[in-house]
Short mmCIF file of C-alpha atoms and ligand atoms in Angstrom, two decimals:
data_model
loop_
_atom_site.label_atom_id
_atom_site.label_comp_id
_atom_site.label_asym_id
_atom_site.label_seq_id
_atom_site.Cartn_x
_atom_site.Cartn_y
_atom_site.Cartn_z
CA UNK A 1 44.42 -19.97 -44.04
CA UNK A 2 47.61 -21.37 -42.57
CA UNK A 3 50.91 -19.92 -43.85
CA UNK A 4 53.58 -22.02 -42.20
CA UNK A 5 53.05 -21.43 -38.48
CA UNK A 6 50.99 -18.27 -39.07
CA UNK A 7 47.23 -18.51 -38.92
CA UNK A 8 45.48 -15.94 -41.11
CA UNK A 9 41.84 -15.22 -40.42
CA UNK A 10 39.65 -13.95 -41.99
CA UNK A 11 40.83 -15.26 -45.37
CA UNK A 12 40.40 -11.78 -46.86
CA UNK A 13 43.64 -9.94 -47.58
CA UNK A 14 44.37 -6.34 -48.47
CA UNK A 15 46.53 -6.21 -51.63
CA UNK A 16 49.79 -4.29 -51.63
CA UNK A 17 49.39 -1.17 -53.79
CA UNK A 18 52.24 1.27 -54.31
CA UNK A 19 51.17 4.85 -53.68
CA UNK A 20 47.98 3.64 -51.96
CA UNK A 21 48.41 1.09 -49.17
CA UNK A 22 50.76 3.06 -46.98
CA UNK A 23 50.33 3.09 -43.22
CA UNK A 24 47.52 5.66 -43.45
CA UNK A 25 45.38 3.67 -45.86
CA UNK A 26 46.02 0.39 -44.08
CA UNK A 27 44.93 1.98 -40.79
CA UNK A 28 41.70 3.04 -42.46
CA UNK A 29 40.96 -0.49 -43.66
CA UNK A 30 42.02 -2.07 -40.36
CA UNK A 31 39.81 0.28 -38.38
CA UNK A 32 36.85 -0.75 -40.50
CA UNK A 33 37.80 -4.40 -40.04
CA UNK A 34 37.39 -7.71 -41.83
CA UNK A 35 41.01 -7.90 -42.98
CA UNK A 36 43.12 -10.98 -42.21
CA UNK A 37 46.45 -9.70 -43.52
CA UNK A 38 47.86 -6.38 -44.63
CA UNK A 39 50.97 -5.85 -46.70
CA UNK A 40 53.32 -2.92 -47.26
CA UNK A 41 53.78 -1.37 -50.69
CA UNK A 42 56.60 -3.09 -52.57
CA UNK A 43 60.09 -2.16 -51.46
CA UNK A 44 63.09 -2.21 -53.80
CA UNK A 45 65.57 -4.75 -52.44
CA UNK A 46 68.50 -2.59 -53.52
CA UNK A 47 67.10 0.45 -51.73
CA UNK A 48 66.60 -1.52 -48.53
CA UNK A 49 70.12 -2.85 -48.72
CA UNK A 50 71.72 0.50 -49.45
CA UNK A 51 70.16 1.93 -46.35
CA UNK A 52 71.72 -0.98 -44.49
CA UNK A 53 68.75 -1.63 -42.27
CA UNK A 54 68.65 2.02 -41.13
CA UNK A 55 65.71 3.00 -43.29
CA UNK A 56 65.24 6.67 -44.09
CA UNK A 57 63.09 8.86 -46.30
CA UNK A 58 60.66 7.31 -48.75
CA UNK A 59 61.74 3.71 -48.15
CA UNK A 60 61.30 4.11 -44.40
CA UNK A 61 57.81 5.48 -44.98
CA UNK A 62 56.93 2.62 -47.31
CA UNK A 63 58.30 0.03 -44.88
CA UNK A 64 56.53 1.41 -41.80
CA UNK A 65 53.87 -0.61 -40.00
CA UNK A 66 52.11 -0.28 -36.67
CA UNK A 67 53.18 -2.36 -33.66
CA UNK A 68 49.72 -3.87 -33.46
CA UNK A 69 49.47 -4.47 -37.21
CA UNK A 70 49.68 -8.25 -37.00
CA UNK A 71 50.08 -10.27 -39.08
CA UNK A 72 51.93 -7.94 -41.45
CA UNK A 73 53.61 -8.88 -44.70
CA UNK A 74 56.49 -6.82 -46.13
CA UNK A 75 56.93 -7.10 -49.88
CA UNK A 76 60.23 -6.80 -51.75
CA UNK A 77 61.19 -6.82 -55.40
CA UNK A 78 64.43 -7.16 -57.29
CA UNK A 79 66.34 -9.43 -59.62
CA UNK A 80 69.58 -10.30 -57.81
CA UNK A 81 69.17 -13.41 -55.65
CA UNK A 82 71.86 -12.31 -53.16
CA UNK A 83 70.43 -8.79 -52.97
CA UNK A 84 66.93 -10.16 -52.42
CA UNK A 85 68.22 -12.47 -49.68
CA UNK A 86 69.89 -9.56 -47.93
CA UNK A 87 66.75 -7.44 -48.22
CA UNK A 88 64.69 -10.32 -46.80
CA UNK A 89 67.03 -10.49 -43.79
CA UNK A 90 66.36 -6.79 -43.21
CA UNK A 91 62.62 -7.43 -43.51
CA UNK A 92 62.85 -10.16 -40.87
CA UNK A 93 64.87 -7.89 -38.59
CA UNK A 94 62.20 -5.20 -38.98
CA UNK A 95 59.81 -7.60 -37.26
CA UNK A 96 57.61 -8.51 -40.22
CA UNK A 97 55.38 -11.57 -39.82
CA UNK A 98 55.84 -12.63 -43.45
CA UNK A 99 58.11 -11.70 -46.34
CA UNK A 100 56.51 -11.54 -49.78
CA UNK A 101 58.34 -11.51 -53.11
CA UNK A 102 56.77 -9.49 -55.92
CA UNK A 103 56.69 -11.33 -59.25
CA UNK A 104 53.61 -9.61 -60.56
CA UNK A 105 54.35 -5.93 -61.04
CA UNK A 106 54.12 -4.97 -64.73
CA UNK A 107 55.53 -1.46 -64.34
CA UNK A 108 58.44 -0.52 -66.59
CA UNK A 109 60.37 0.81 -63.61
CA UNK A 110 60.32 -2.62 -61.94
CA UNK A 111 60.47 -4.86 -65.01
CA UNK A 112 63.30 -2.96 -66.66
CA UNK A 113 65.41 -4.20 -63.77
CA UNK A 114 64.06 -7.72 -64.48
CA UNK A 115 62.13 -7.75 -61.23
CA UNK A 116 58.36 -8.00 -60.77
CA UNK A 117 56.50 -9.80 -63.54
CA UNK A 118 59.62 -9.97 -65.77
CA UNK A 119 60.52 -12.95 -63.56
CA UNK A 120 57.57 -14.86 -65.02
CA UNK A 121 59.54 -15.06 -68.25
CA UNK A 122 62.64 -16.35 -66.45
CA UNK A 123 61.56 -19.20 -64.19
CA UNK A 124 65.12 -20.26 -63.40
CA UNK A 125 66.01 -16.83 -62.05
CA UNK A 126 62.68 -16.63 -60.21
CA UNK A 127 63.38 -20.03 -58.60
CA UNK A 128 66.89 -19.00 -57.64
CA UNK A 129 65.58 -15.88 -55.94
CA UNK A 130 63.10 -17.90 -53.88
CA UNK A 131 65.85 -20.37 -52.94
CA UNK A 132 68.19 -17.61 -51.76
CA UNK A 133 65.52 -15.76 -49.84
CA UNK A 134 64.25 -18.95 -48.21
CA UNK A 135 67.70 -19.77 -46.89
CA UNK A 136 68.17 -16.23 -45.57
CA UNK A 137 65.14 -15.99 -43.27
CA UNK A 138 63.12 -18.05 -40.84
CA UNK A 139 59.79 -16.18 -41.11
CA UNK A 140 57.29 -17.56 -43.65
CA UNK A 141 57.92 -16.66 -47.26
CA UNK A 142 55.19 -15.99 -49.83
CA UNK A 143 55.22 -15.03 -53.52
CA UNK A 144 52.78 -12.86 -55.47
CA UNK A 145 52.50 -13.35 -59.22
CA UNK A 146 50.24 -12.91 -62.22
CA UNK A 147 48.71 -15.83 -64.22
CA UNK A 148 51.56 -15.51 -66.68
CA UNK A 149 53.72 -13.24 -68.76
CA UNK A 150 51.32 -12.98 -71.71
CA UNK A 151 48.59 -15.01 -73.44
CA UNK A 152 51.16 -17.45 -74.85
CA UNK A 153 52.92 -17.92 -71.52
CA UNK A 154 50.37 -18.48 -68.74
CA UNK A 155 52.78 -20.28 -66.48
CA UNK A 156 51.63 -19.40 -62.94
CA UNK A 157 51.00 -23.06 -61.99
CA UNK A 158 54.57 -23.99 -62.96
CA UNK A 159 56.16 -20.98 -61.29
CA UNK A 160 54.04 -21.42 -58.17
CA UNK A 161 54.99 -25.11 -58.00
CA UNK A 162 58.67 -24.22 -58.21
CA UNK A 163 58.21 -21.61 -55.47
CA UNK A 164 56.57 -24.23 -53.26
CA UNK A 165 59.39 -26.71 -53.86
CA UNK A 166 61.89 -24.02 -52.86
CA UNK A 167 60.06 -23.44 -49.59
CA UNK A 168 57.49 -20.69 -50.24
CA UNK A 169 54.55 -21.19 -47.87
CA UNK A 170 51.78 -19.50 -49.86
CA UNK A 171 51.33 -17.85 -53.23
CA UNK A 172 48.97 -15.20 -54.52
CA UNK A 173 47.88 -15.35 -58.16
CA UNK A 174 46.29 -12.38 -59.93
CA UNK A 175 44.29 -13.79 -62.88
CA UNK A 176 45.65 -11.22 -65.37
CA UNK A 177 48.88 -11.73 -67.29
CA UNK A 178 51.56 -9.10 -67.31
CA UNK A 179 50.52 -8.15 -70.87
CA UNK A 180 46.93 -7.62 -69.69
CA UNK A 181 48.12 -4.85 -67.35
CA UNK A 182 44.80 -3.94 -65.69
CA UNK A 183 42.52 -4.93 -68.58
CA UNK A 184 41.72 -8.32 -70.11
CA UNK A 185 38.87 -10.82 -70.11
CA UNK A 186 38.36 -12.42 -66.68
CA UNK A 187 39.84 -15.94 -66.67
CA UNK A 188 40.58 -17.57 -63.31
CA UNK A 189 41.48 -21.00 -64.72
CA UNK A 190 45.18 -20.60 -63.91
CA UNK A 191 44.37 -19.84 -60.29
CA UNK A 192 42.27 -23.03 -60.14
CA UNK A 193 45.09 -24.98 -61.79
CA UNK A 194 47.59 -23.60 -59.28
CA UNK A 195 45.30 -24.59 -56.39
CA UNK A 196 45.03 -28.12 -57.80
CA UNK A 197 48.77 -28.47 -58.23
CA UNK A 198 50.03 -27.08 -54.92
CA UNK A 199 50.00 -28.27 -51.30
CA UNK A 200 50.45 -24.73 -49.93
CA UNK A 201 47.59 -22.20 -49.81
CA UNK A 202 46.82 -20.13 -52.90
CA UNK A 203 45.27 -16.67 -52.67
CA UNK A 204 42.96 -15.61 -55.52
CA UNK A 205 43.30 -12.03 -56.72
CA UNK A 206 41.85 -9.80 -59.42
CA UNK A 207 38.61 -7.81 -59.44
CA UNK A 208 37.35 -9.08 -56.09
CA UNK A 209 35.32 -6.04 -55.10
CA UNK A 210 32.34 -7.32 -53.12
CA UNK A 211 30.62 -10.38 -51.63
CA UNK A 212 29.52 -11.88 -54.95
CA UNK A 213 32.89 -11.48 -56.72
CA UNK A 214 34.63 -12.96 -53.65
CA UNK A 215 32.20 -15.89 -53.59
CA UNK A 216 32.85 -16.46 -57.31
CA UNK A 217 36.62 -16.44 -56.76
CA UNK A 218 36.36 -19.02 -53.94
CA UNK A 219 33.90 -21.22 -55.87
CA UNK A 220 35.66 -21.15 -59.24
CA UNK A 221 39.21 -21.64 -58.00
CA UNK A 222 39.09 -23.34 -54.60
CA UNK A 223 41.50 -20.67 -53.33
CA UNK A 224 42.24 -20.50 -49.60
CA UNK A 225 41.76 -16.72 -49.41
CA UNK A 226 40.92 -13.75 -51.58
CA UNK A 227 42.95 -10.57 -51.93
CA UNK A 228 41.25 -7.22 -52.51
CA UNK A 229 43.08 -4.33 -54.17
CA UNK A 230 41.31 -1.54 -55.99
CA UNK A 231 37.99 -2.69 -54.51
CA UNK A 232 39.21 -1.43 -51.12
CA UNK A 233 39.62 2.08 -52.51
CA UNK A 234 36.20 1.93 -54.16
CA UNK A 235 34.64 0.62 -50.97
CA UNK A 236 36.84 0.46 -47.84
CA UNK A 237 34.06 -1.65 -46.21
CA UNK A 238 34.38 -4.32 -48.95
CA UNK A 239 36.66 -6.58 -46.90
CA UNK A 240 34.40 -6.37 -43.86
CA UNK A 241 31.37 -7.18 -46.00
CA UNK A 242 33.12 -10.22 -47.52
CA UNK A 243 34.24 -11.38 -44.06
CA UNK A 244 30.73 -10.95 -42.66
CA UNK A 245 29.40 -13.17 -45.47
CA UNK A 246 32.09 -15.80 -44.80
CA UNK A 247 31.26 -15.80 -41.08
CA UNK A 248 27.54 -16.07 -41.79
CA UNK A 249 26.71 -12.64 -40.41
CA UNK A 250 23.91 -10.57 -41.92
CA UNK A 251 24.65 -8.08 -44.69
CA UNK A 252 25.04 -4.52 -43.54
CA UNK A 253 24.61 -1.14 -45.16
CA UNK A 254 27.04 1.70 -44.54
CA UNK A 255 25.22 4.99 -43.99
CA UNK A 256 26.12 8.18 -45.81
CA UNK A 257 27.09 9.72 -42.46
CA UNK A 258 29.56 6.91 -41.77
CA UNK A 259 31.09 7.19 -45.26
CA UNK A 260 31.52 10.93 -44.79
CA UNK A 261 33.10 10.46 -41.36
CA UNK A 262 35.59 7.91 -42.70
CA UNK A 263 36.48 9.89 -45.83
CA UNK A 264 37.08 13.11 -43.88
CA UNK A 265 39.01 11.18 -41.25
CA UNK A 266 41.23 9.80 -43.98
CA UNK A 267 41.82 13.30 -45.37
CA UNK A 268 42.78 14.47 -41.91
CA UNK A 269 45.20 11.55 -41.50
CA UNK A 270 46.77 12.36 -44.89
CA UNK A 271 47.31 15.95 -43.81
CA UNK A 272 49.24 14.72 -40.81
CA UNK A 273 51.24 12.23 -42.87
CA UNK A 274 52.30 14.51 -45.72
CA UNK A 275 54.43 17.58 -45.01
CA UNK A 276 53.03 19.38 -48.02
CA UNK A 277 49.35 20.14 -48.54
CA UNK A 278 49.68 19.29 -52.23
CA UNK A 279 51.01 15.82 -51.38
CA UNK A 280 48.00 15.10 -49.18
CA UNK A 281 45.60 16.54 -51.75
CA UNK A 282 47.13 14.51 -54.59
CA UNK A 283 46.83 11.28 -52.60
CA UNK A 284 43.27 12.12 -51.57
CA UNK A 285 42.26 12.72 -55.19
CA UNK A 286 43.82 9.41 -56.21
CA UNK A 287 41.88 7.38 -53.64
CA UNK A 288 38.71 9.41 -54.18
CA UNK A 289 38.68 8.67 -57.89
CA UNK A 290 37.96 5.04 -56.91
CA UNK A 291 35.76 5.87 -53.91
CA UNK A 292 33.33 7.88 -56.02
CA UNK A 293 32.60 4.76 -58.11
CA UNK A 294 30.99 3.19 -55.05
CA UNK A 295 28.55 5.96 -54.05
CA UNK A 296 25.41 7.27 -55.81
CA UNK A 297 26.14 9.98 -58.37
CA UNK A 298 29.70 9.94 -57.09
CA UNK A 299 31.32 10.39 -60.49
CA UNK A 300 29.31 13.46 -61.41
CA UNK A 301 28.57 15.06 -58.05
CA UNK A 302 31.82 14.37 -56.20
CA UNK A 303 34.64 13.38 -58.54
CA UNK A 304 34.59 16.39 -60.84
CA UNK A 305 34.55 19.07 -58.11
CA UNK A 306 37.15 17.15 -56.08
CA UNK A 307 39.54 16.89 -59.01
CA UNK A 308 39.25 20.65 -59.55
CA UNK A 309 40.06 21.43 -55.91
CA UNK A 310 43.31 23.29 -55.44
CA UNK A 311 43.32 23.41 -51.65
CA UNK A 312 42.37 20.99 -48.89
CA UNK A 313 39.54 23.15 -47.41
CA UNK A 314 37.99 23.28 -50.88
CA UNK A 315 38.11 19.47 -51.21
CA UNK A 316 36.69 19.11 -47.72
CA UNK A 317 33.81 21.45 -48.53
CA UNK A 318 32.99 19.38 -51.63
CA UNK A 319 32.94 16.19 -49.58
CA UNK A 320 30.63 17.79 -46.98
CA UNK A 321 28.38 19.26 -49.68
CA UNK A 322 28.10 15.95 -51.49
CA UNK A 323 27.21 13.99 -48.34
CA UNK A 324 24.66 16.57 -47.29
CA UNK A 325 22.92 15.96 -50.61
CA UNK A 326 23.32 12.20 -50.27
CA UNK A 327 21.73 12.21 -46.81
CA UNK A 328 18.81 14.20 -48.17
CA UNK A 329 18.54 11.81 -51.12
CA UNK A 330 18.59 8.77 -48.82
CA UNK A 331 15.90 10.39 -46.68
CA UNK A 332 13.66 10.49 -49.75
CA UNK A 333 14.39 13.94 -51.18
CA UNK A 334 14.54 13.06 -54.88
CA UNK A 335 15.46 16.63 -55.78
CA UNK A 336 18.87 16.30 -54.07
CA UNK A 337 20.63 15.33 -57.30
CA UNK A 338 17.94 16.85 -59.51
CA UNK A 339 20.25 18.62 -61.93
CA UNK A 340 22.09 15.36 -62.60
CA UNK A 341 18.85 13.46 -63.11
CA UNK A 342 17.71 16.13 -65.55
CA UNK A 343 20.92 15.70 -67.55
CA UNK A 344 20.62 11.89 -67.67
CA UNK A 345 19.53 10.66 -71.10
CA UNK A 346 16.05 9.15 -71.22
CA UNK A 347 15.81 5.36 -71.74
C1 FMN B 1 47.92 1.60 -57.80
C2 FMN B 1 48.35 0.16 -57.71
C3 FMN B 1 49.57 -0.14 -57.13
C4 FMN B 1 49.98 -1.48 -57.01
N1 FMN B 1 51.15 -1.77 -56.37
C5 FMN B 1 51.47 -3.08 -56.13
C6 FMN B 1 52.60 -3.42 -55.32
O1 FMN B 1 53.30 -2.56 -54.77
N2 FMN B 1 52.87 -4.75 -55.15
C7 FMN B 1 52.10 -5.73 -55.73
O2 FMN B 1 52.39 -6.94 -55.54
N3 FMN B 1 51.04 -5.44 -56.48
C8 FMN B 1 50.70 -4.15 -56.67
N4 FMN B 1 49.56 -3.85 -57.37
C9 FMN B 1 48.69 -4.96 -57.82
C10 FMN B 1 47.62 -5.30 -56.76
O3 FMN B 1 48.23 -5.80 -55.58
C11 FMN B 1 46.63 -6.36 -57.29
O4 FMN B 1 47.34 -7.54 -57.60
C12 FMN B 1 45.90 -5.88 -58.55
O5 FMN B 1 45.47 -4.55 -58.41
C13 FMN B 1 44.70 -6.78 -58.85
O6 FMN B 1 43.81 -6.79 -57.77
P1 FMN B 1 42.45 -5.89 -57.77
O7 FMN B 1 41.72 -6.20 -59.04
O8 FMN B 1 41.72 -6.32 -56.54
O9 FMN B 1 42.88 -4.45 -57.75
C14 FMN B 1 49.15 -2.54 -57.51
C15 FMN B 1 47.92 -2.20 -58.11
C16 FMN B 1 47.51 -0.88 -58.20
C17 FMN B 1 46.18 -0.58 -58.82
#
């Protein structure tokens, strides 16, 4: 995928996720591989501006990226065109490869300030923001949106077209509307319509979790790339698996030992990142609640004990205990999860 002068390969992108895709999580995904572009969590334009380019505290943490994290996109949100332009200038000065504008976030915190997906109900303001930001920076500009505001206003193709005409160089469309939040019946028609209407690349997003859902997104929409969000927490190898399929490489299995190594490595990295043990533990539980969906008996045998953990060593012991059982199970010991099998209702 070509975004202005920036070549993005593989066409498999890690979605920005507040409270998830900080430097630590992005390092995890990058180490595993298969990711063409990473993006920071969204940054409030006003917060960036108030710090005047000298970022401190939480905003500095959210804005941080590694020197070798290239290409890197930094995402901003806000409703004031001048404020967004100023924030974009700061993003460019930080050395970001791309600047992304968030027009998809449904959270009350963001929308109550008319930023995020609230902009999908005010196309003139959204267009003005893109115009101001475009004039302020020379790095490529992209916009991330939902398919619309609600079922009666599925206007992503129109908004995306306006963004393109104002100089945006790629757009990402999540198939859900703002009103869908994270539910809703899968409908990628507005992504396909956006692809058909635009000259610039369109990234397809929403429930891409593995090779088959990525293939469906490409086939049904003609998108130039896919973006993976929650699927990367469920399976941090998902992007590498999708990339392997795109590049015609054979499918690969991730062993229990490798999953354990990566999960414990992530816990260790969180401990170094958070000053407080409880902060690291809270973040670990959040990511793990998705991760357990992608491993055998994860919900029952790993999630419950992890959620009850009050200290890091306790959580670590549960992870080790679970993977010991999983290795035995994979080696053919059917008794490894026997008590769970016994509880399972008969067909
Ligand atoms: C916990 C969480 C935080 C998110 N934070 C952001 C964000 O900061 N910026 C953004 O554009 N989208 C954000 N999103 C939306 C995702 O980028 C993505 O569009 C959405 O989750 C759909 O993709 P998925 O089905 O692959 O998860 C967030 C989603 C989740 C679940």
